Amino acid sequence: MSSPGKEIYVFGDFRLHPAEHLLTRQGQPVPLAPKVFDTLVILVQNAGQLITKDDFIKQLWPGVFVEEVALAQNISQLRRALGGNADDVQVIQTVPKRGYRFTLPVRVLDTPPTGKEAPSQETPAEPPDRRAAGPLKRMAFVVAGLGIFLAATLSFQWITAPSEPRLLRTTAITSSGRAEPWGGIQADGSRIYFLERQGAAWSLMQTSVTGGEPRTVAVPFPNTKIFGLSPDRAEFLIGSFVDLAGNMPLWTMPAQGGPPRRVGDVTVDDAVWFPDGKRVLATRNGELFSVELDGGNRRHWFSVDGRAVDFSWRPDGRAVRFTVTDPKGDLSLWEASSDGDGPHLLLPDWNSTHAECCGAWMPNGKDYVFSAIRDGKEELWVLREPEGLFQAQAKPVRLTGGPNDFSTPASSVDGKRIFAFGVQNQEKLFRYDAKLGDFLPFPLSGMEVALSRDGEWMAYLDFAETVWRCRRDGTERMQLTSPPLRATWPRWSPDGKQILFVGKTPGSQLTPYIVARDGGAPSQVAKDIYTSFADWMPDGESIVLDALEPSGPNSEMSIVLLKSGEISKVPGSAGLIQPRWSPDGRYLAAVSADFKMVQLFDPRRREWTQLATARHLGRYQWGADSRELYFQDLLDPQEAIFRWDGRSRRIDRVLDFRKPLLQAGAIRCSFEGFAPDGSYLASIRSNFSNVYALDVDLQ
């Protein structure tokens, strides 16, 4: 019989000696880190049984909070040491979302003989004082040696500790102001690729990494986005899109030109090559999955609550990081191991509200660059991997400091430069003068303008998303909300004394607020309800809210009585958003969740009818007499405004932005409603984003 704790476990060519902390293969030691060795012991001692991730963590790191990625890394190292991996024999089987199982048969042996005969003669006993002194002396030597080792290690780490990342120089690569951050940046060593927007269309552009006039890339589709370059830089992974909502057919295309090849019938929100260049990691509607280049062998990884985009592989291929946009609109960075295990927040406690996204690993494998919003500014930050025995995870270090906002970084091939979008939003209000046939500057700096029913007051948002109000002539301006509360969609009460809007504070969800026209603290309405849009009911005593969910029991729009808080549903409104009552209270209009259809509700008949369709609806607005509804199609070639006539039921194009705005270089023209004199209001974006190169020192 073996002594307790002295068992030897045999599996395949391996022998595991837990008491000796030794793993051998055909008699040769196999080096393993302590925690990796302990992980193997747990697996082998429970061979054939499922061991949950929680059980692993409790046994390996008792009383300490550890992310699942640490366990996933142990498993990955064990698979390499034992000669199995995700594409080979599953020595260690992954049970998705649960844990792991050791699959090889295991035999238990008694402690083997030493191979030496016990001596026949007696060994003279040592004096008691020498027997006691020997172990103490040896222990003193061990403690002293350990102390010298620790001191040397700490000194070496202190001497060789890298300095903080430094920004050396910032250079504008483009100057058009049309670069589209949603499209990202790809660099192949000599060129960079990005999207430019003009009106309702996007062009794929390329230019030298040192700058120069951008040139259009010949692509097979009108709107083409590059998701990434293959590891050998021979192929692009691309998607064709209609708008920025995702759901793009996935293709590969030779980098040197040639016809694209469809990746099965796969559609994605985003995608990236695996480091081996043989598979694709993709996401659609919050699901992350891997797929072969022919569209086959699709394997589910996991799903997130929201939308996942912007993948970046760690240079050694051990993990992938990505951005998640949750249902509240908050952005956060996540990480998972190379086999999809252990997805977790990367920076759970760093920002007061999660607003981090779009990161990229640098080629050195120790620096990760990402963008984050703090104090209303979006900047680039560097997160450095811990090094040495006693290094904890460092906090991110800010790399940029204005005046532009910077977002969506990408690394150069040599890691000496970071390419990013520098954003300076130049957006102004104009009104259309029908007599002159031209757009004239409007004496108000803001957006989402709302006019009171009597035409005497205007409410609007500034670019910090705070609510202001003023008289129709621009006088008596007053700020009604302040950061950190961010507001959207101000709406006047029927009596013109209150303003309803949807607001959000850090860490909270969008919810309706009401603020008095003459100032005071905004008050929340229906605190436990999430909504992206709200409007007054014609009686001024209740409000109507967006659908709470795109599907399910809370998918219909809600009506809230302000005094009692009683909530009821709008029948048949599932999946509809942005409700607007006609001024006379006869009709309720709403938009489909994909922004392609306007629906009209008749409360007397309790039925919905389709009013109009569009490629992608922008803002829409009732006319003052409730007989006309105006809406914009943002993907119309001229971004036109249309009018629905409630009497004739006709739809007419009433205004477009082709002349002179789009021809003069405007990037986007957005319908904003009406000025007090009844003329059309539009916000014109003439400059938004350029590509910049940031020279960095990451020593």
XYZ file of C-alpha atoms in Angstrom:
699
model
C 0.000 0.000 0.000
C 1.183 3.489 -0.763
C 1.307 6.155 1.861
C -1.462 8.784 1.730
C -0.537 11.508 -0.756
C 2.257 9.365 -2.310
C 0.284 7.930 -5.255
C 1.712 7.911 -8.760
C -0.703 8.354 -11.683
C 0.061 6.765 -15.047
C -1.619 7.858 -18.314
C -0.227 7.332 -21.797
C 3.537 7.933 -21.747
C 3.272 10.070 -18.625
C 3.771 9.517 -14.918
C 2.527 12.104 -12.453
C 4.111 12.289 -8.953
C 2.042 14.862 -6.992
C 4.100 14.534 -3.793
C 7.334 15.156 -5.717
C 5.747 17.849 -7.904
C 7.025 15.931 -10.919
C 5.608 14.999 -14.317
C 7.678 12.673 -16.529
C 7.251 11.476 -20.100
C 9.094 8.248 -20.867
C 11.292 8.986 -17.848
C 12.110 12.575 -18.867
C 10.852 15.479 -16.691
C 8.215 17.765 -18.244
C 8.558 21.305 -16.805
C 5.318 22.908 -15.608
C 4.630 26.091 -13.667
C 3.274 25.441 -10.142
C -0.345 26.426 -10.828
C -0.322 24.557 -14.131
C 0.962 21.452 -12.321
C -1.774 21.810 -9.667
C -4.359 22.104 -12.443
C -3.129 18.824 -13.931
C -3.299 17.082 -10.536
C -6.950 18.087 -10.126
C -7.787 16.844 -13.621
C -5.980 13.523 -13.277
C -7.326 12.759 -9.801
C -10.838 13.280 -11.206
C -10.254 11.652 -14.606
C -13.432 11.187 -16.635
C -15.398 13.591 -14.445
C -16.508 17.133 -15.274
C -14.777 19.711 -13.089
C -16.497 23.081 -13.180
C -14.584 26.298 -13.586
C -15.770 27.444 -10.162
C -14.395 24.282 -8.543
C -11.055 24.788 -10.270
C -10.777 28.391 -9.137
C -11.736 27.562 -5.531
C -9.058 24.870 -5.326
C -6.304 26.706 -7.205
C -6.814 30.199 -5.783
C -8.708 29.792 -2.493
C -10.050 33.063 -1.100
C -8.728 35.107 -4.040
C -10.759 36.642 -6.889
C -9.302 35.439 -10.199
C -10.712 35.862 -13.703
C -11.503 32.693 -15.667
C -8.849 33.616 -18.223
C -6.147 32.508 -15.736
C -7.649 29.024 -15.673
C -7.989 29.016 -19.462
C -4.297 29.839 -19.795
C -3.383 26.943 -17.464
C -5.466 24.573 -19.589
C -3.872 25.886 -22.778
C -0.352 25.293 -21.393
C -1.295 21.792 -20.266
C -2.619 20.906 -23.707
C 0.668 21.965 -25.255
C 2.679 20.019 -22.668
C 0.587 16.874 -23.122
C 0.614 17.097 -26.910
C -3.102 17.774 -27.446
C -4.892 20.911 -28.653
C -8.236 22.071 -29.917
C -7.661 20.481 -33.339
C -5.987 17.263 -32.075
C -6.864 14.578 -29.557
C -8.834 16.179 -26.754
C -6.762 15.023 -23.780
C -8.496 17.802 -21.858
C -12.031 18.213 -23.104
C -13.768 21.599 -22.901
C -17.388 21.446 -21.799
C -18.756 24.790 -23.101
C -19.716 27.256 -20.366
C -19.181 24.570 -17.675
C -15.631 23.334 -17.234
C -13.161 20.641 -18.292
C -12.790 16.855 -18.290
C -9.611 14.697 -18.441
C -10.300 11.986 -21.048
C -7.300 9.615 -20.889
C -7.534 6.423 -18.781
C -5.506 6.736 -15.558
C -3.861 3.992 -13.436
C -2.780 4.544 -9.840
C 0.505 2.956 -8.635
C 1.996 2.525 -5.204
C 5.165 4.434 -4.376
C 7.895 2.585 -6.314
C 11.002 1.117 -4.707
C 14.069 3.314 -4.738
C 16.064 0.745 -6.713
C 18.718 0.504 -3.922
C 19.183 -2.177 -1.299
C 18.968 -0.997 2.275
C 22.419 -1.026 3.883
C 23.104 -4.225 6.002
C 25.350 -2.561 8.464
C 24.211 -0.002 10.951
C 25.243 3.557 10.471
C 26.725 5.097 13.615
C 24.308 7.536 15.138
C 25.246 11.175 15.081
C 25.365 13.135 18.304
C 22.004 14.797 19.059
C 23.401 18.300 18.744
C 24.799 17.557 15.265
C 21.540 15.910 14.168
C 19.658 19.064 15.182
C 22.219 21.468 13.776
C 22.280 19.910 10.293
C 18.662 20.668 9.294
C 18.773 24.119 10.902
C 21.936 24.974 9.031
C 20.472 23.768 5.757
C 17.273 25.750 6.392
C 19.312 28.894 7.081
C 21.120 28.452 3.783
C 17.805 27.981 1.945
C 16.229 31.079 3.533
C 19.333 33.158 2.829
C 19.458 31.961 -0.765
C 15.768 32.695 -1.246
C 16.238 36.178 0.162
C 19.162 36.852 -2.178
C 17.117 35.553 -5.117
C 14.110 37.735 -4.283
C 16.271 40.798 -3.758
C 18.072 40.225 -7.038
C 14.808 39.624 -8.890
C 13.165 42.767 -7.514
C 16.278 44.831 -8.193
C 16.484 43.553 -11.745
C 12.800 44.270 -12.339
C 13.185 47.765 -10.901
C 16.284 48.505 -12.996
C 14.827 47.071 -16.202
C 11.256 48.336 -15.689
C 10.115 49.959 -18.954
C 9.256 53.635 -18.998
C 5.683 54.702 -19.618
C 4.543 54.849 -23.261
C 5.217 58.242 -24.860
C 3.658 60.052 -27.799
C 6.475 61.524 -29.892
C 4.679 63.130 -32.810
C 1.215 63.396 -34.406
C 0.829 63.720 -38.181
C -2.372 64.151 -40.204
C -2.506 61.530 -42.960
C -5.749 62.810 -44.538
C -7.380 66.245 -44.661
C -10.806 65.730 -46.260
C -12.635 65.374 -42.944
C -14.656 62.506 -44.453
C -12.920 59.511 -42.860
C -15.479 57.127 -41.323
C -14.404 55.716 -37.907
C -16.974 52.917 -38.164
C -14.943 51.469 -41.037
C -11.749 51.096 -39.003
C -8.170 51.244 -40.289
C -6.112 48.427 -41.798
C -2.339 48.657 -42.402
C -0.323 46.252 -44.590
C 3.146 47.775 -44.117
C 3.218 50.347 -46.912
C -0.448 51.345 -47.180
C -3.420 52.017 -44.953
C -7.058 51.400 -45.861
C -10.128 53.218 -44.536
C -13.626 54.373 -45.512
C -14.647 57.878 -46.578
C -18.221 59.114 -46.494
C -19.885 61.603 -48.765
C -23.622 61.918 -48.392
C -25.317 58.534 -48.638
C -22.318 56.564 -49.950
C -18.973 55.258 -48.651
C -15.791 54.670 -50.632
C -12.919 52.380 -49.679
C -9.715 54.437 -49.781
C -6.005 53.743 -49.572
C -2.964 55.927 -49.038
C 0.679 55.595 -48.068
C 1.530 55.116 -44.404
C 3.503 58.373 -44.711
C 0.562 60.319 -46.150
C -0.336 61.540 -49.606
C -3.472 61.936 -51.684
C -5.853 59.037 -50.929
C -6.991 56.919 -53.868
C -10.150 54.891 -54.289
C -9.718 51.115 -54.067
C -11.403 49.063 -56.783
C -13.959 46.923 -54.930
C -16.724 44.586 -56.106
C -19.534 46.273 -54.149
C -20.720 49.909 -53.848
C -20.110 49.970 -50.073
C -17.272 47.669 -48.978
C -15.692 47.400 -45.535
C -12.386 45.648 -44.812
C -12.542 43.603 -41.617
C -8.897 42.588 -41.764
C -5.894 41.264 -43.656
C -4.918 37.607 -43.611
C -1.776 36.838 -41.554
C 0.259 36.524 -44.782
C -1.293 39.792 -46.067
C -2.420 38.050 -49.252
C -6.191 38.386 -48.760
C -8.729 40.830 -47.413
C -11.687 39.776 -45.301
C -14.485 42.089 -46.475
C -18.183 42.774 -46.066
C -20.708 44.549 -48.266
C -23.108 46.884 -46.452
C -26.095 49.129 -47.003
C -25.935 51.111 -43.758
C -23.941 50.946 -40.532
C -26.230 48.439 -38.823
C -24.128 45.346 -39.576
C -25.582 42.105 -41.013
C -23.033 42.041 -43.853
C -22.387 39.130 -46.230
C -18.825 37.913 -45.608
C -16.281 37.594 -48.436
C -12.556 37.090 -48.994
C -10.769 39.042 -51.742
C -7.169 38.829 -53.030
C -5.147 41.854 -51.876
C -3.534 42.195 -55.319
C -6.869 42.183 -57.110
C -9.210 39.495 -58.332
C -12.776 38.300 -57.806
C -14.092 37.931 -54.247
C -15.136 34.582 -52.802
C -18.168 34.186 -50.573
C -17.651 32.612 -47.137
C -20.614 30.246 -47.412
C -23.828 32.037 -46.540
C -22.321 33.711 -43.435
C -23.456 37.232 -42.510
C -21.666 39.167 -39.789
C -21.487 42.378 -37.800
C -17.705 42.023 -37.685
C -15.043 39.385 -38.333
C -11.313 38.691 -38.080
C -8.908 36.011 -39.332
C -7.622 33.441 -36.856
C -3.840 33.689 -36.419
C -3.438 30.465 -38.430
C -5.147 32.080 -41.443
C -7.397 29.026 -41.919
C -10.523 30.133 -40.065
C -12.547 33.238 -39.273
C -13.820 34.465 -35.917
C -17.073 36.316 -36.489
C -19.997 37.873 -34.644
C -23.647 38.427 -35.429
C -26.339 39.718 -33.060
C -24.097 39.168 -30.038
C -23.057 35.602 -30.919
C -19.346 34.880 -31.414
C -18.546 31.893 -33.598
C -15.729 30.393 -35.667
C -16.152 29.237 -39.247
C -13.993 27.787 -42.029
C -13.267 29.876 -45.138
C -15.825 27.887 -47.138
C -18.499 28.665 -44.539
C -18.446 25.169 -43.059
C -17.678 23.759 -39.614
C -19.359 26.634 -37.824
C -18.688 26.454 -34.064
C -20.515 28.535 -31.465
C -18.206 30.213 -28.924
C -20.490 32.188 -26.658
C -22.959 35.088 -26.735
C -22.761 38.526 -25.152
C -25.525 40.807 -23.953
C -25.384 43.332 -26.757
C -23.225 43.616 -29.863
C -19.587 42.495 -30.221
C -17.183 44.148 -32.698
C -13.528 45.214 -33.193
C -11.557 42.010 -32.662
C -7.818 42.057 -31.988
C -5.717 38.930 -31.450
C -2.878 38.867 -28.976
C 0.302 38.480 -31.089
C 1.038 35.023 -29.610
C -2.513 33.902 -30.466
C -3.397 32.999 -26.876
C -6.340 35.392 -26.505
C -8.580 37.780 -28.401
C -10.003 41.097 -27.225
C -13.114 42.833 -28.523
C -15.676 45.566 -27.834
C -19.190 44.972 -26.503
C -21.973 47.535 -26.846
C -24.604 46.581 -24.263
C -28.362 47.284 -24.537
C -27.890 50.534 -22.563
C -25.395 51.808 -25.114
C -22.330 51.472 -22.839
C -19.061 50.305 -24.420
C -16.648 47.917 -22.734
C -13.606 45.807 -23.618
C -13.686 42.020 -23.217
C -11.216 39.173 -23.564
C -11.513 35.441 -24.247
C -8.960 32.676 -24.681
C -8.056 31.323 -28.110
C -10.584 28.485 -27.835
C -13.437 30.724 -26.699
C -13.149 29.973 -22.995
C -13.369 32.450 -20.133
C -14.906 35.581 -21.707
C -14.589 38.396 -19.180
C -14.424 42.170 -18.784
C -10.934 43.469 -19.377
C -11.186 46.564 -17.127
C -14.040 45.896 -14.694
C -13.254 48.690 -12.223
C -11.254 51.239 -14.209
C -13.861 53.694 -15.541
C -16.803 55.132 -13.590
C -19.001 54.083 -16.495
C -17.788 51.734 -19.188
C -16.850 53.764 -22.262
C -13.844 51.840 -23.638
C -13.663 50.381 -27.112
C -11.871 49.559 -30.306
C -8.525 48.288 -29.056
C -5.527 46.931 -30.938
C -2.572 44.832 -29.780
C 0.854 46.210 -30.610
C 3.328 43.767 -32.224
C 5.502 43.688 -29.072
C 2.797 41.605 -27.385
C 2.882 43.651 -24.173
C 0.992 46.822 -25.103
C -2.695 47.111 -25.946
C -3.941 50.470 -27.264
C -7.619 51.433 -27.031
C -9.882 54.480 -26.970
C -11.933 55.554 -23.960
C -14.204 58.452 -23.081
C -13.429 60.265 -19.829
C -14.749 63.701 -18.820
C -16.433 64.032 -22.195
C -13.216 63.502 -24.201
C -12.260 60.430 -26.192
C -8.536 59.691 -26.018
C -6.137 56.833 -26.695
C -4.851 54.784 -23.758
C -2.202 52.072 -23.409
C -2.654 48.994 -21.212
C 0.646 47.226 -20.532
C 0.847 43.523 -19.708
C 2.457 42.651 -16.341
C 6.062 41.420 -16.471
C 8.185 39.645 -13.867
C 7.238 37.467 -10.915
C 5.581 40.099 -8.746
C 4.101 42.519 -11.275
C 0.371 43.189 -10.952
C -1.802 44.327 -13.842
C -0.916 47.948 -14.561
C -3.518 50.659 -14.983
C -4.010 52.172 -18.442
C -1.817 55.160 -19.315
C -3.251 58.003 -21.381
C -1.385 58.517 -24.652
C -3.170 61.496 -26.260
C -4.428 64.764 -24.847
C -6.465 66.651 -27.479
C -7.391 68.930 -29.088
C -8.996 66.226 -31.245
C -10.861 63.255 -29.943
C -9.016 60.098 -30.999
C -10.604 56.709 -31.621
C -10.270 53.272 -33.227
C -6.484 52.752 -33.176
C -4.542 50.366 -35.417
C -0.861 49.471 -35.249
C 1.729 49.788 -37.980
C 3.470 46.550 -38.902
C 6.669 47.533 -37.058
C 4.815 48.809 -33.970
C 6.419 52.247 -34.076
C 3.260 54.040 -35.180
C -0.393 54.018 -34.246
C -2.961 55.019 -36.838
C -6.195 56.454 -35.458
C -9.123 58.692 -36.325
C -8.923 62.251 -35.061
C -12.417 63.698 -34.692
C -13.346 67.380 -34.813
C -17.067 67.625 -35.386
C -17.857 70.741 -37.428
C -21.625 70.734 -37.646
C -23.802 73.833 -38.047
C -27.479 74.633 -38.377
C -28.863 76.089 -41.601
C -32.354 77.046 -42.714
C -33.621 76.751 -46.253
C -34.721 80.019 -47.841
C -37.284 79.011 -50.452
C -37.156 82.387 -52.229
C -33.394 82.257 -52.673
C -33.310 78.496 -53.157
C -30.353 78.341 -50.817
C -29.376 77.373 -47.275
C -28.531 80.236 -44.906
C -26.829 80.040 -41.498
C -29.256 79.778 -38.587
C -28.388 81.835 -35.469
C -28.311 78.834 -33.140
C -25.520 76.401 -32.376
C -27.112 73.070 -31.592
C -29.007 70.046 -32.850
C -32.334 68.224 -32.412
C -34.258 71.495 -32.409
C -37.821 71.324 -31.083
C -40.363 74.133 -31.507
C -43.113 74.767 -28.958
C -46.661 74.414 -30.254
C -47.253 78.199 -30.209
C -43.960 78.775 -32.063
C -42.568 81.104 -29.389
C -39.904 78.850 -27.876
C -37.169 76.553 -29.108
C -35.453 73.726 -27.230
C -32.251 72.149 -28.507
C -29.130 70.225 -27.543
C -25.588 71.543 -27.623
C -22.730 69.242 -28.654
C -22.178 68.260 -25.002
C -25.732 66.795 -25.089
C -27.223 69.271 -22.625
C -30.692 70.822 -23.046
C -31.078 74.546 -23.757
C -34.100 76.721 -24.494
C -34.526 80.170 -26.009
C -37.092 82.470 -27.577
C -37.857 82.099 -31.276
C -35.479 84.985 -32.038
C -32.639 83.362 -30.055
C -32.921 85.590 -26.968
C -33.427 84.478 -23.335
C -31.194 81.441 -23.709
C -31.020 79.182 -20.663
C -29.202 75.918 -19.984
C -31.615 73.433 -18.405
C -29.437 70.349 -17.810
C -25.785 69.785 -16.907
C -23.226 66.964 -17.182
C -22.901 64.169 -16.311
C -26.542 63.892 -17.437
C -26.597 63.427 -21.224
C -29.821 64.228 -23.029
C -31.464 63.480 -26.355
C -34.695 64.266 -28.190
C -36.217 67.270 -26.315
C -40.015 67.583 -26.744
C -42.286 70.461 -25.631
C -45.408 69.833 -23.548
C -48.655 70.954 -25.244
C -48.828 74.024 -22.967
C -45.184 74.971 -23.649
C -44.200 74.980 -19.943
C -42.177 71.750 -19.724
C -39.678 69.837 -21.813
C -39.590 66.051 -21.982
C -36.346 64.347 -22.963
C -34.558 61.022 -22.657
C -31.430 61.155 -20.498
C -28.624 59.038 -19.150
C -26.100 59.401 -16.312
C -22.898 57.309 -15.996
C -23.726 53.696 -15.213
C -27.469 54.145 -15.682
C -29.840 53.345 -18.516
C -31.705 55.749 -20.794
C -34.889 56.907 -19.126
C -37.381 59.802 -19.560
C -36.959 63.125 -17.711
C -39.021 66.299 -17.487
C -37.579 69.765 -16.830
C -39.446 73.055 -16.443
C -39.032 75.670 -19.161
C -37.898 78.219 -16.587
C -35.311 75.926 -15.004
C -34.994 73.664 -12.009
C -33.813 70.127 -11.384
C -34.896 67.589 -14.035
C -37.153 64.887 -12.617
C -37.192 61.270 -13.707
C -40.367 59.729 -15.066
C -40.915 55.985 -14.731
C -37.487 55.351 -13.178
C -37.409 51.627 -13.855
C -38.223 51.927 -17.549
C -35.591 51.925 -20.288
C -36.503 53.885 -23.419
C -34.684 55.620 -26.247
C -37.486 58.055 -27.174
C -40.447 59.712 -25.516
C -43.214 62.094 -26.604
C -46.130 63.875 -24.975
C -49.650 62.588 -25.362
C -52.028 65.284 -26.693
C -53.630 65.737 -23.244
C -50.301 66.743 -21.662
C -50.991 64.415 -18.719
C -49.234 61.324 -20.042
C -46.334 60.344 -22.276
C -45.661 57.585 -24.791
C -42.372 55.674 -24.718
C -40.375 53.542 -27.118
C -40.693 49.773 -27.108
C -38.690 48.455 -24.161
C -37.293 45.445 -26.024
C -37.095 44.528 -29.717
C -39.073 41.350 -28.992
C -40.777 39.562 -26.156
C -43.382 40.613 -23.576
C -42.039 44.187 -23.308
C -41.746 44.865 -27.035
C -44.747 47.181 -27.331
C -44.688 50.931 -26.753
C -45.930 52.154 -23.381
C -48.158 55.008 -22.219
C -47.381 56.378 -18.750
C -49.841 58.496 -16.733
C -47.673 61.131 -15.047
C -49.699 61.537 -11.839
C -50.334 57.892 -11.026
C -47.446 56.216 -12.839
C -49.905 53.750 -14.350
C -48.526 52.071 -17.484
C -50.478 50.673 -20.433
C -49.480 49.326 -23.841
C -50.072 50.638 -27.358
C -51.688 47.663 -29.141
C -49.861 46.289 -32.164
C -46.740 48.415 -31.583
C -44.242 45.595 -31.096
C -40.855 46.445 -32.630
C -41.711 50.084 -33.346
C -39.679 53.049 -32.065
C -39.633 56.867 -31.958
C -43.378 57.524 -31.452
C -44.694 60.997 -32.372
C -48.259 62.169 -31.872
C -49.773 64.493 -34.441
C -50.467 67.947 -32.883
C -54.244 67.354 -33.093
C -53.904 63.977 -31.347
C -55.570 62.085 -34.177
C -52.633 59.881 -35.215
C -49.562 58.311 -33.711
C -46.585 57.742 -36.033
C -43.670 55.392 -35.353
C -40.651 53.938 -37.136
C -39.713 50.282 -37.586
C -36.646 49.153 -35.636
C -34.628 48.751 -38.858
C -35.410 52.396 -39.820
C -36.947 51.370 -43.138
C -40.659 52.036 -42.567
C -43.018 54.653 -41.090
C -46.227 53.283 -39.555
C -49.394 55.189 -38.627
C -51.721 54.301 -35.734
C -55.372 55.367 -35.610
C -56.462 55.191 -31.912
C -60.154 55.144 -32.834
C -59.815 52.125 -35.095
C -56.954 50.706 -33.014
C -55.053 49.702 -36.140
C -51.707 50.406 -37.804
C -51.105 51.125 -41.491
C -47.877 51.521 -43.459
C -47.283 55.143 -44.369
C -43.923 55.141 -46.186
C -40.695 53.214 -46.752
C -37.089 54.383 -47.060
C -33.558 53.024 -47.349
C -32.752 54.419 -43.895
C -35.039 56.871 -42.130
C -33.597 59.925 -40.440
C -35.640 62.414 -38.470
C -39.347 62.784 -39.173
C -41.752 65.541 -38.098
C -45.440 66.342 -38.213
C -46.523 69.548 -39.919
C -48.208 72.155 -37.718
C -51.681 71.362 -39.119
C -51.323 67.586 -38.515
C -52.173 66.916 -42.167
C -48.629 66.326 -43.350
C -45.702 64.249 -42.171
C -42.128 65.031 -43.265
C -39.277 62.502 -43.178
C -35.736 62.133 -44.495
C -34.130 59.180 -46.241
C -30.477 59.357 -45.171
C -29.386 56.850 -47.823
C -31.127 58.580 -50.694
C -28.377 59.833 -53.070
C -29.412 63.423 -52.291
C -30.405 62.675 -48.654
C -33.821 64.008 -49.606
C -36.733 65.137 -47.423
C -40.149 63.726 -48.347
C -43.693 64.796 -47.441
C -46.676 62.559 -46.884
C -49.992 64.310 -47.560
C -52.704 62.944 -45.282
C -55.489 64.098 -47.622
C -54.226 62.686 -50.912
C -52.043 59.990 -49.322
C -49.321 61.000 -51.764
C -45.600 61.101 -50.995
C -43.573 63.846 -52.673
C -39.895 64.758 -52.655
C -39.896 68.319 -51.302
C -36.213 69.096 -50.738
C -32.819 67.555 -51.361
C -29.292 68.577 -50.502
C -27.609 67.975 -53.829
C -27.232 71.682 -54.557
C -25.310 73.400 -53.225
C -24.381 71.491 -50.056
C -23.384 68.015 -51.229
C -21.714 69.424 -54.313
C -19.766 71.832 -52.107
C -18.330 68.931 -50.079
C -20.751 68.465 -47.165
C -20.313 65.044 -45.582
C -23.820 64.687 -44.206
C -27.008 66.779 -44.199
C -29.628 65.974 -41.554
C -33.202 67.230 -41.414
C -33.744 68.877 -38.007
C -37.374 70.044 -38.233
C -38.663 73.555 -38.800
C -37.653 77.103 -37.870
C -40.247 79.420 -36.305
C -41.002 80.889 -39.755
C -41.794 77.414 -41.117
C -38.599 76.982 -43.156
C -36.705 73.692 -43.147
C -33.850 73.319 -40.656
C -30.854 71.127 -41.380
C -27.591 70.358 -39.601
C -24.727 70.299 -42.083
C -21.547 68.374 -41.301
C -18.643 69.795 -43.294
C -15.784 68.136 -41.423
C -15.753 65.224 -39.039
C -12.777 62.869 -38.965
C -9.307 62.406 -40.450
C -6.726 59.641 -40.207
C -3.672 60.481 -38.086
C -0.334 58.757 -37.537
C 1.006 58.832 -33.990
C 4.701 58.059 -33.563
C 5.141 56.345 -30.193
C 7.874 55.130 -27.888
C 6.724 51.901 -26.231
C 10.066 50.877 -24.677
